[in-house]
Short mmCIF file of C-alpha atoms in Angstrom, two decimals:
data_model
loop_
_atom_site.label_atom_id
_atom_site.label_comp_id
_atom_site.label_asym_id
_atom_site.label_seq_id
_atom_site.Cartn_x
_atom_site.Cartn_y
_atom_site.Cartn_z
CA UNK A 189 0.00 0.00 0.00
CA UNK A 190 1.16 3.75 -0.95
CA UNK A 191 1.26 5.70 2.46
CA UNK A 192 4.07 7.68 4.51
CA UNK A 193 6.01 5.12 7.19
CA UNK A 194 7.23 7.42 10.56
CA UNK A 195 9.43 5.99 12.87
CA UNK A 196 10.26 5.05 15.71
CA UNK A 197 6.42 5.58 16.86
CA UNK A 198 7.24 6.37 20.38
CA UNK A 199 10.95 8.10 21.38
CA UNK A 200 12.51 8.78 24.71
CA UNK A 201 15.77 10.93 24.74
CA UNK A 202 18.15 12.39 27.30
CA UNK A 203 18.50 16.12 27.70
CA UNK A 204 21.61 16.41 25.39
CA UNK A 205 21.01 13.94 22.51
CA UNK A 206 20.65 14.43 19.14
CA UNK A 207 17.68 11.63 17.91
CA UNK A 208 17.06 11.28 14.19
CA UNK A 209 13.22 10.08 13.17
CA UNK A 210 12.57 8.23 9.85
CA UNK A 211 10.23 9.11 7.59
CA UNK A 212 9.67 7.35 3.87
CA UNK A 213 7.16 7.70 1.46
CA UNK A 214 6.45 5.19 -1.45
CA UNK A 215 4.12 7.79 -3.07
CA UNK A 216 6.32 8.76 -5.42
CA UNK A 217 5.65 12.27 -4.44
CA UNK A 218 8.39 15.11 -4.65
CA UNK A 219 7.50 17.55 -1.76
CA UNK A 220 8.02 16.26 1.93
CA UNK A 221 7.37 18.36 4.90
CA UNK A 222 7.99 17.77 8.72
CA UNK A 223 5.83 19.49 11.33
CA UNK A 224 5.48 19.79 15.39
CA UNK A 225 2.35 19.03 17.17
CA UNK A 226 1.80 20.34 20.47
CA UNK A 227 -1.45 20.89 22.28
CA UNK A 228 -3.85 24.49 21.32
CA UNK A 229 -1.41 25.07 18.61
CA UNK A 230 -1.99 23.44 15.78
CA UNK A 231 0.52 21.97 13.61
CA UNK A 232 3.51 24.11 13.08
CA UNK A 233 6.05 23.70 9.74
CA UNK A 234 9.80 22.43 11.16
CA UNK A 235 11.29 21.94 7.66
CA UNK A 236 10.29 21.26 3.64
CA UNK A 237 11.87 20.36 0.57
CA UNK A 238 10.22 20.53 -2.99
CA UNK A 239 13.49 18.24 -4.20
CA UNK A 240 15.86 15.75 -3.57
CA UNK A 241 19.15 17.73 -2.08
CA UNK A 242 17.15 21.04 -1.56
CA UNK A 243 15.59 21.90 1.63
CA UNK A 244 13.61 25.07 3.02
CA UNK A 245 13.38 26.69 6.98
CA UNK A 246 9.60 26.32 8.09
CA UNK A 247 8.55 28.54 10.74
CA UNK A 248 10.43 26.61 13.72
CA UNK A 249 13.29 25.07 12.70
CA UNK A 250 15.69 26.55 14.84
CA UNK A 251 17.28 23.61 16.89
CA UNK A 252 16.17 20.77 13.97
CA UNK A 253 18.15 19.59 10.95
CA UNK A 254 16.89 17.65 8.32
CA UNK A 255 18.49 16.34 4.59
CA UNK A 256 17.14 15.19 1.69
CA UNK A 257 19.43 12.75 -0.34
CA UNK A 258 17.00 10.37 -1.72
CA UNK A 259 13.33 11.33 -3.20
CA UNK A 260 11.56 8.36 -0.63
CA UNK A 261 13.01 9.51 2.87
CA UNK A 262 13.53 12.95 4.60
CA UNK A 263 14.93 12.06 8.38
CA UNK A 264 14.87 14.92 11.08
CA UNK A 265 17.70 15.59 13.67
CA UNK A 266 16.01 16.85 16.96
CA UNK A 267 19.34 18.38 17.86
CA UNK A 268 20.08 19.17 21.76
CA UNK A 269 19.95 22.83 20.69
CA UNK A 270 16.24 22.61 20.81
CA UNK A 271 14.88 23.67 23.86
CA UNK A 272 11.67 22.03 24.17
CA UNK A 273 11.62 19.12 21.97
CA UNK A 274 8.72 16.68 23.66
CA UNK A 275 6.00 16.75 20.86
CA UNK A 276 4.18 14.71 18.25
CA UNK A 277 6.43 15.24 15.05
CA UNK A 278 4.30 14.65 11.88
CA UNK A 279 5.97 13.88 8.54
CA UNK A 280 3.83 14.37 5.12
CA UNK A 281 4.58 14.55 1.50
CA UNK A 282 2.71 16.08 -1.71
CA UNK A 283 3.04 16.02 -5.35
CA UNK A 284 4.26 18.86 -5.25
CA UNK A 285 3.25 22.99 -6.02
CA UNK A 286 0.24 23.77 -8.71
CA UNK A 287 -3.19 23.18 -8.55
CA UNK A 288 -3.23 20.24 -5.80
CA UNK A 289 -1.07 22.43 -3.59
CA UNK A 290 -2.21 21.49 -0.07
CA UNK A 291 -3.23 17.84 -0.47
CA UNK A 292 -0.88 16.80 2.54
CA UNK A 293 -0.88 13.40 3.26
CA UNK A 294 0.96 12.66 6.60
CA UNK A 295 2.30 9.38 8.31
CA UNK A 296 1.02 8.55 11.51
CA UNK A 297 3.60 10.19 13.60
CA UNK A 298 6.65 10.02 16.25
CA UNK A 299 6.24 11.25 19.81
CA UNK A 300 9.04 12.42 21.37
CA UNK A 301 9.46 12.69 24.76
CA UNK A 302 13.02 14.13 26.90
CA UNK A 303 13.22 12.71 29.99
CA UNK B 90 -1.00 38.24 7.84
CA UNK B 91 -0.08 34.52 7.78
CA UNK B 92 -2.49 32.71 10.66
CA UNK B 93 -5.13 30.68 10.38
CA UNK B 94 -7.70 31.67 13.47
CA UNK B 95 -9.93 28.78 14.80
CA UNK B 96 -12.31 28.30 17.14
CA UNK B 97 -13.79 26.93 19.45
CA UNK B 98 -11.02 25.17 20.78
CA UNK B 99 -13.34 21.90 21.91
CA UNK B 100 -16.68 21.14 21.32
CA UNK B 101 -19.20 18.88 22.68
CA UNK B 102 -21.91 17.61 20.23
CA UNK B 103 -25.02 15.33 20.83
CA UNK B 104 -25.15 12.41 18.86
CA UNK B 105 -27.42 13.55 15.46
CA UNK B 106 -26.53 17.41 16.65
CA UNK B 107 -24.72 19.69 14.28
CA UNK B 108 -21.03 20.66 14.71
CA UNK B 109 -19.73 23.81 13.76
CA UNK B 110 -16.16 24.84 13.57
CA UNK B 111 -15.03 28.21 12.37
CA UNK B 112 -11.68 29.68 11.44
CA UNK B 113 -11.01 33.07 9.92
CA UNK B 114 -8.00 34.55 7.94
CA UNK B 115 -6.55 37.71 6.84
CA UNK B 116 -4.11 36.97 3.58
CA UNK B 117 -5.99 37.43 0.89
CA UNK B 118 -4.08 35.43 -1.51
CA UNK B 119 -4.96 32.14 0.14
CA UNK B 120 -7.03 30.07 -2.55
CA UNK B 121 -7.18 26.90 -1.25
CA UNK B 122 -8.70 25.85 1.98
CA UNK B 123 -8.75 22.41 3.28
CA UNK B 124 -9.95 20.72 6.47
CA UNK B 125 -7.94 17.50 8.36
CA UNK B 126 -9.43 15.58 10.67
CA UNK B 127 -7.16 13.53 13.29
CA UNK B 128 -7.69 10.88 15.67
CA UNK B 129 -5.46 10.14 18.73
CA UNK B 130 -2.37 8.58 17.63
CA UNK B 131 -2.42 9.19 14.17
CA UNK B 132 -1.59 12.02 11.35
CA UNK B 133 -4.19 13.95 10.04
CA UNK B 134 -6.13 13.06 6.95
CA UNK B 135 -7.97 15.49 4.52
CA UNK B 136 -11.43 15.51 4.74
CA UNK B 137 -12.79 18.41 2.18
CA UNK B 138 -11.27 21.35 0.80
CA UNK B 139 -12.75 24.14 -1.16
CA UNK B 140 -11.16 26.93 -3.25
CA UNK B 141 -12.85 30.80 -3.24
CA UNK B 142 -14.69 30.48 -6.29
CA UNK B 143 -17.69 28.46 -4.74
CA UNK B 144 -19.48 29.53 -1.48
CA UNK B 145 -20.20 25.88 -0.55
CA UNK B 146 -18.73 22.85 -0.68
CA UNK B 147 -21.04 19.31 0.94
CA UNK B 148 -19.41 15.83 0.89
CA UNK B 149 -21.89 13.37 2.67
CA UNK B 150 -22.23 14.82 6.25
CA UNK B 151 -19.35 17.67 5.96
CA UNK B 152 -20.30 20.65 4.57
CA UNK B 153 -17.60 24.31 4.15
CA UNK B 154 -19.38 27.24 4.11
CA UNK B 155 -16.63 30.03 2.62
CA UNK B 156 -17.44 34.19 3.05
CA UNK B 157 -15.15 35.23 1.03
CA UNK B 158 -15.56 39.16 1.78
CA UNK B 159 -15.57 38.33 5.36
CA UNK B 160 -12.77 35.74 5.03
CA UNK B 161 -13.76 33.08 7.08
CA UNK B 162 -15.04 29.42 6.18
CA UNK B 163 -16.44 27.07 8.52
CA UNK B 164 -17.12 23.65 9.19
CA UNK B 165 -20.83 21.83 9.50
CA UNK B 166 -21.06 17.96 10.60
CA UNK B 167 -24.82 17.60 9.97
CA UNK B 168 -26.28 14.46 12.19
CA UNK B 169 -22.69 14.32 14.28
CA UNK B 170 -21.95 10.32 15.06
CA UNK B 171 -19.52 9.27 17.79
CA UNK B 172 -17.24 8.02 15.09
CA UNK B 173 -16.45 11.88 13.95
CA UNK B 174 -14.65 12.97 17.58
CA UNK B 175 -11.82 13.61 16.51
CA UNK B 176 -9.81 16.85 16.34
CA UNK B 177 -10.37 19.23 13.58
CA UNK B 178 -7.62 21.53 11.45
CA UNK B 179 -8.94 23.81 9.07
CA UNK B 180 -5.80 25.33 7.02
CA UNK B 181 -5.36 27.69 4.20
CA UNK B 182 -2.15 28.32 1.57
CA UNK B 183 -2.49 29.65 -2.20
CA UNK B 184 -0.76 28.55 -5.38
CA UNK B 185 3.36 29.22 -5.24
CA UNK B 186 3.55 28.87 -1.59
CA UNK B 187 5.55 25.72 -2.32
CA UNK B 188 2.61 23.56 -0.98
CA UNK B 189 3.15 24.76 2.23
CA UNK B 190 -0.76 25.09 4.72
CA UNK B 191 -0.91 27.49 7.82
CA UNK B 192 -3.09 25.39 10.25
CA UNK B 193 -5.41 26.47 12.79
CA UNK B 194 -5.03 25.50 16.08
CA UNK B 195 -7.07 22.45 16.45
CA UNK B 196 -10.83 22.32 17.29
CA UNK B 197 -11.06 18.43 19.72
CA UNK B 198 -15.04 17.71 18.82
CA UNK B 199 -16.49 15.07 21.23
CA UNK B 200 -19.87 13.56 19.93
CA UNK B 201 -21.85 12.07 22.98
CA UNK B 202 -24.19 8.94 22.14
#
């Protein structure tokens, strides 16, 4: 089946760790996007990149780092730099910018939580 | 100029009831405005979108109502079930934002049998 695959599904990390979560689409599609969940405030755009090896700053990337080296998968760095990183991280893809801009489809999410 | 205003935050719904959701914006650019709906423990998934040039929008039970002069579109659930609480993102972007939506911040609709 075509769909987005997030992992791991549930994430503890140590206040100074860097944690990396997977995300792969078999969609085919070119745009992939990562966004932060958190309670009352919707879902907030981390990173996004319309093309393999090019990535864009979303709204809240500082203390995130993502790459984009194959068209399939587009893995985030929650980097220790980030100050408050316990959230529901969302990945989702598109085909891309035109007339079915906005048709997100999203995976079914990794929650991270610091300890 | 870039949020997406929504409210209420939760709502409680009789079963058969009608839900309502609102959300308002102010960029008038935006031409495409979808809704998500989300159930605990998983992403999103769209459930209608409309663009400005229709004032209405009905897909089984959902319906978008768009005011385009007073920019703000809403959300009806006509005869709400308990297998629609969920929570709610309405969202907005326009053509050459790179595909990138500005979300609301949620509306969590609970639908009582």
């Amino acid at each position: 089946d075509g769909g987005i695959t997030q992992s791991p599904k549930y994430l503890f990390r140590k206040e100074g760790q860097n944690v990396t979560l997977s995300c792969e689409q078999n969609l085919n599609h070119d745009a992939m996007y990562w966004y932060r969940q958190d309670p009352g405030q919707g879902l907030r755009l981390i990173y996004y990149s319309q093309i393999v090896n090019d990535f864009q700053k979303g709204d809240i990337a500082e203390g995130y780092s993502v790459s984009r080296e194959k068209k399939e998968s587009f893995p985030l760095t929650v980097t220790s730099a980030q100050k408050n990183p316990t959230a529901f991280y969302l990945c989702a893809s598109s085909a891309g910018t035109g007339r079915n801009t906005g048709e997100l489809f999203f995976g079914e999410g990794s929650r991270l939580t610091v300890l | 100029q870039q949020q997406v205003k929504q409210s209420p935050q939760s709502l409680i719904v009789q079963k058969g009831g009608i839900s309502i959701i609102n959300c308002a914006y102010e960029n008038t650019a935006f031409d495409y405005f979808p809704w998500y709906q989300q159930f605990p423990g998983k992403g999103p998934a769209l459930l209608i979108a409309i663009r400005p040039d229709v004032s209405e929008k009905k897909e089984g039970r959902f319906t978008i109502s768009f005011n385009k002069s007073a920019k703000q579109f809403s959300l009806h659930i006509m005869d709400s079930q308990p297998g629609d609480s969920a929570t709610y993102f309405c969202a907005a972007t326009y053509s050459g934002n790179t595909g990138k939506l500005i979300f609301g911040q949620g509306t969590t609709l609970q639908v009582k049998p």
